[in-house]
Amino acid sequence: MANKLHEGDLPPGLFDGVTSVAIDSETLGLRFRRDPLCLVQISAGDGDAHMVRLNRQTYDAPNLKALLTDPAVTKIFHFGRFDIAMFELHLGVITTPVWCTKIASKLARTYTDRHGLKDVVKETVGVDLSKAQQSSDWGADVLSPEQLAYAASDVLYLHAARTRLEAMLNREGRMALAQACFDFLPTRASLDLAGWDEIDVFAHS
Ligand code: MN
């Protein structure tokens, strides 16, 4: 189990043959166009986390972009709507295909309204995540070991959470509904960027 920091881009071929990766990102805030994308964390579900610190002048990261758009690799997120929109805005790519443990949790765990990453991972994987570094400075010249450990922890358990949530969705007969939501998610992110972030286009009024 290792946390590895890469400057600017992923090394080539790092995830060759992998069919799913867990992804999260860190930004300087939650507002599109004000807050830059700083860090992208990726895990193949093997206990290792690879973190890419992006060049915020160029966002030139061809290997990362190839992974995000690789049709053979499912990208697993928790609330992917935000990360996918940030990737479209800064990296110019539509991330696909995707899986979202937050959407899955909302469709499967109807007995609770606790769908944050901490609650979902605690119940489905049995791991207690620390959120202590959540609001730290991801634009700093040197990221601390505590920041990197926090960033890594956000992707290390998503494969296990997905497996458990998938079993629950199948049990409840909702996997097809969930898959349709995942397929729509990149479009939902594009709507956010295009000005429909507060508007539900399916709503009556
Ligand atoms: Mn995170």
Coordinates of C-alpha atoms and ligand atoms in Angstrom, one line a residue:
M1 CA 0.0 0.0 0.0
A2 CA 1.6 3.2 -1.2
N3 CA 0.7 6.8 -2.0
K4 CA 2.6 8.2 -5.0
L5 CA 2.7 11.8 -6.1
H6 CA 3.2 12.5 -9.9
E7 CA 3.9 16.0 -11.2
G8 CA 1.8 17.2 -14.1
D9 CA 0.6 13.8 -15.5
L10 CA 0.4 10.1 -14.9
P11 CA 3.3 8.0 -16.1
P12 CA 2.4 6.2 -19.3
G13 CA 0.9 2.7 -19.1
L14 CA 0.3 2.8 -15.3
F15 CA -3.2 1.5 -15.5
D16 CA -2.8 -0.8 -18.6
G17 CA -5.2 -3.7 -18.4
V18 CA -7.2 -2.2 -15.5
T19 CA -10.9 -2.2 -16.1
S20 CA -12.0 0.2 -13.3
V21 CA -10.3 3.0 -11.3
A22 CA -11.5 5.1 -8.4
I23 CA -11.1 8.8 -8.9
D24 CA -11.4 12.0 -6.8
S25 CA -10.0 15.5 -7.1
E26 CA -9.1 18.4 -4.9
T27 CA -9.8 22.0 -5.9
L28 CA -9.4 25.4 -4.2
G29 CA -13.1 25.6 -3.7
L30 CA -16.5 24.5 -5.0
R31 CA -17.2 27.3 -7.5
F32 CA -16.6 26.6 -11.2
R33 CA -14.3 29.2 -13.0
R34 CA -13.2 30.8 -9.7
D35 CA -11.6 27.7 -8.1
P36 CA -8.9 25.8 -10.0
L37 CA -8.5 22.0 -10.1
C38 CA -5.3 21.2 -8.3
L39 CA -5.0 17.4 -7.7
V40 CA -6.4 14.2 -9.1
Q41 CA -6.2 11.0 -7.1
I42 CA -6.6 7.6 -8.7
S43 CA -6.6 4.0 -7.4
A44 CA -7.0 0.7 -9.2
G45 CA -8.5 -0.7 -6.0
D46 CA -5.2 -2.5 -5.0
G47 CA -4.5 -0.3 -2.0
D48 CA -2.2 2.1 -3.9
A49 CA -3.2 5.7 -4.6
H50 CA -1.6 7.7 -7.4
M51 CA -1.9 11.5 -7.2
V52 CA -1.4 13.8 -10.1
R53 CA -0.6 17.4 -9.2
L54 CA -1.7 19.4 -12.3
N55 CA 0.1 22.2 -14.0
R56 CA -2.5 25.0 -13.4
Q57 CA -1.1 27.1 -16.3
T58 CA -1.4 24.4 -19.0
Y59 CA -3.5 21.5 -17.6
D60 CA -1.4 19.5 -20.1
A61 CA -1.9 15.9 -19.0
P62 CA -2.3 13.6 -22.0
N63 CA -2.0 10.3 -20.0
L64 CA -4.6 11.4 -17.5
K65 CA -7.0 12.6 -20.2
A66 CA -6.6 9.3 -22.1
L67 CA -7.6 7.4 -18.9
L68 CA -10.6 9.6 -18.2
T69 CA -11.9 9.0 -21.8
D70 CA -10.9 5.3 -22.1
P71 CA -14.1 3.4 -22.9
A72 CA -12.6 0.2 -21.4
V73 CA -12.1 1.7 -18.0
T74 CA -15.0 2.6 -15.6
K75 CA -14.2 5.6 -13.5
I76 CA -15.7 5.2 -10.0
F77 CA -16.5 8.5 -8.1
H78 CA -18.3 9.6 -5.0
F79 CA -20.4 12.6 -6.2
G80 CA -18.8 12.4 -9.6
R81 CA -21.0 15.3 -10.8
F82 CA -18.5 17.8 -9.5
D83 CA -15.2 16.1 -10.5
I84 CA -16.6 15.3 -14.0
A85 CA -17.5 19.0 -14.5
M86 CA -14.1 20.2 -13.3
F87 CA -12.4 17.8 -15.7
E88 CA -14.6 19.0 -18.6
L89 CA -13.8 22.6 -17.7
H90 CA -10.1 22.4 -17.1
L91 CA -9.0 19.3 -19.0
G92 CA -11.4 19.6 -21.9
V93 CA -12.6 16.0 -21.7
I94 CA -15.9 14.3 -21.1
T95 CA -15.2 11.6 -18.5
T96 CA -16.9 8.3 -19.4
P97 CA -17.9 5.6 -18.6
V98 CA -18.5 6.4 -14.9
W99 CA -20.0 4.9 -11.7
C100 CA -21.0 7.0 -8.7
T101 CA -21.2 5.6 -5.2
K102 CA -23.3 8.6 -4.0
I103 CA -26.0 8.0 -6.6
A104 CA -25.8 4.3 -5.9
S105 CA -26.2 4.9 -2.2
K106 CA -29.3 7.1 -2.7
L107 CA -30.9 4.4 -4.9
A108 CA -29.9 1.5 -2.6
R109 CA -29.8 2.8 1.0
T110 CA -33.3 4.3 1.1
Y111 CA -33.4 3.7 4.9
T112 CA -31.1 6.6 5.5
D113 CA -30.4 10.1 4.3
R114 CA -26.7 9.8 5.1
H115 CA -25.0 9.5 1.7
G116 CA -21.7 11.4 2.4
L117 CA -18.5 9.5 1.6
K118 CA -17.7 9.0 5.3
D119 CA -21.1 7.4 6.1
V120 CA -21.2 5.3 2.9
V121 CA -17.7 3.9 3.4
K122 CA -18.3 3.3 7.1
E123 CA -21.4 1.2 6.5
T124 CA -20.4 -0.6 3.3
V125 CA -16.7 -1.2 3.9
G126 CA -16.4 -0.8 7.6
V127 CA -13.7 1.8 7.5
D128 CA -13.7 5.1 9.4
L129 CA -12.4 7.9 7.1
S130 CA -10.9 11.1 8.6
K131 CA -12.1 14.3 7.0
A132 CA -9.5 16.4 8.9
Q133 CA -7.6 17.7 5.8
Q134 CA -10.7 18.3 3.6
S135 CA -10.5 22.1 3.6
S136 CA -6.7 22.5 3.4
D137 CA -4.7 24.5 0.8
W138 CA -4.4 22.2 -2.3
G139 CA -2.6 24.9 -4.2
A140 CA 0.4 24.9 -1.8
D141 CA 3.9 24.4 -3.3
V142 CA 4.5 21.4 -1.1
L143 CA 1.6 19.1 -0.1
S144 CA 2.1 17.7 3.4
P145 CA 2.1 13.9 4.1
E146 CA -1.2 14.5 6.0
Q147 CA -2.8 16.1 2.9
L148 CA -1.6 13.3 0.7
A149 CA -2.8 10.6 3.1
Y150 CA -6.2 12.4 3.2
A151 CA -6.4 12.7 -0.6
A152 CA -5.5 9.1 -1.0
S153 CA -8.1 7.9 1.5
D154 CA -10.9 9.4 -0.7
V155 CA -10.2 6.8 -3.5
L156 CA -8.9 3.7 -1.6
Y157 CA -12.3 2.3 -0.6
L158 CA -14.5 3.2 -3.6
H159 CA -14.0 -0.2 -5.3
A160 CA -15.2 -2.0 -2.2
A161 CA -18.1 0.4 -1.7
R162 CA -19.1 -0.1 -5.3
T163 CA -19.1 -3.9 -4.9
R164 CA -21.4 -3.7 -1.8
L165 CA -23.7 -1.1 -3.3
E166 CA -24.0 -3.1 -6.6
A167 CA -25.1 -6.1 -4.6
M168 CA -27.8 -4.0 -2.8
L169 CA -28.9 -2.4 -6.1
N170 CA -29.3 -5.9 -7.6
R171 CA -31.2 -7.1 -4.6
E172 CA -33.6 -4.2 -4.9
G173 CA -34.0 -4.5 -8.7
R174 CA -32.5 -1.0 -9.2
M175 CA -29.2 -1.7 -11.0
A176 CA -30.6 -0.7 -14.5
L177 CA -32.0 2.5 -13.0
A178 CA -28.6 3.3 -11.4
Q179 CA -26.8 2.5 -14.7
A180 CA -29.0 4.9 -16.6
C181 CA -28.2 7.6 -14.0
F182 CA -24.4 6.9 -14.4
D183 CA -24.7 7.1 -18.2
F184 CA -26.5 10.5 -17.9
L185 CA -24.0 11.9 -15.3
P186 CA -21.5 13.5 -17.7
T187 CA -24.4 15.3 -19.3
R188 CA -25.6 16.5 -15.9
A189 CA -22.1 17.9 -15.3
S190 CA -22.1 19.6 -18.7
L191 CA -25.5 21.2 -17.8
D192 CA -23.9 22.5 -14.6
L193 CA -21.1 24.2 -16.6
A194 CA -23.5 25.6 -19.2
G195 CA -25.7 27.4 -16.6
W196 CA -28.3 24.9 -15.6
D197 CA -26.6 24.1 -12.3
E198 CA -29.5 25.3 -10.2
I199 CA -32.2 24.2 -12.6
D200 CA -33.8 20.8 -12.9
V201 CA -34.7 20.4 -16.6
F202 CA -37.0 17.6 -15.7
A203 CA -39.1 19.6 -13.2
H204 CA -42.5 20.9 -14.1
S205 CA -41.8 24.5 -13.2
Ligands
MN1 MN -11.4 14.4 -1.7

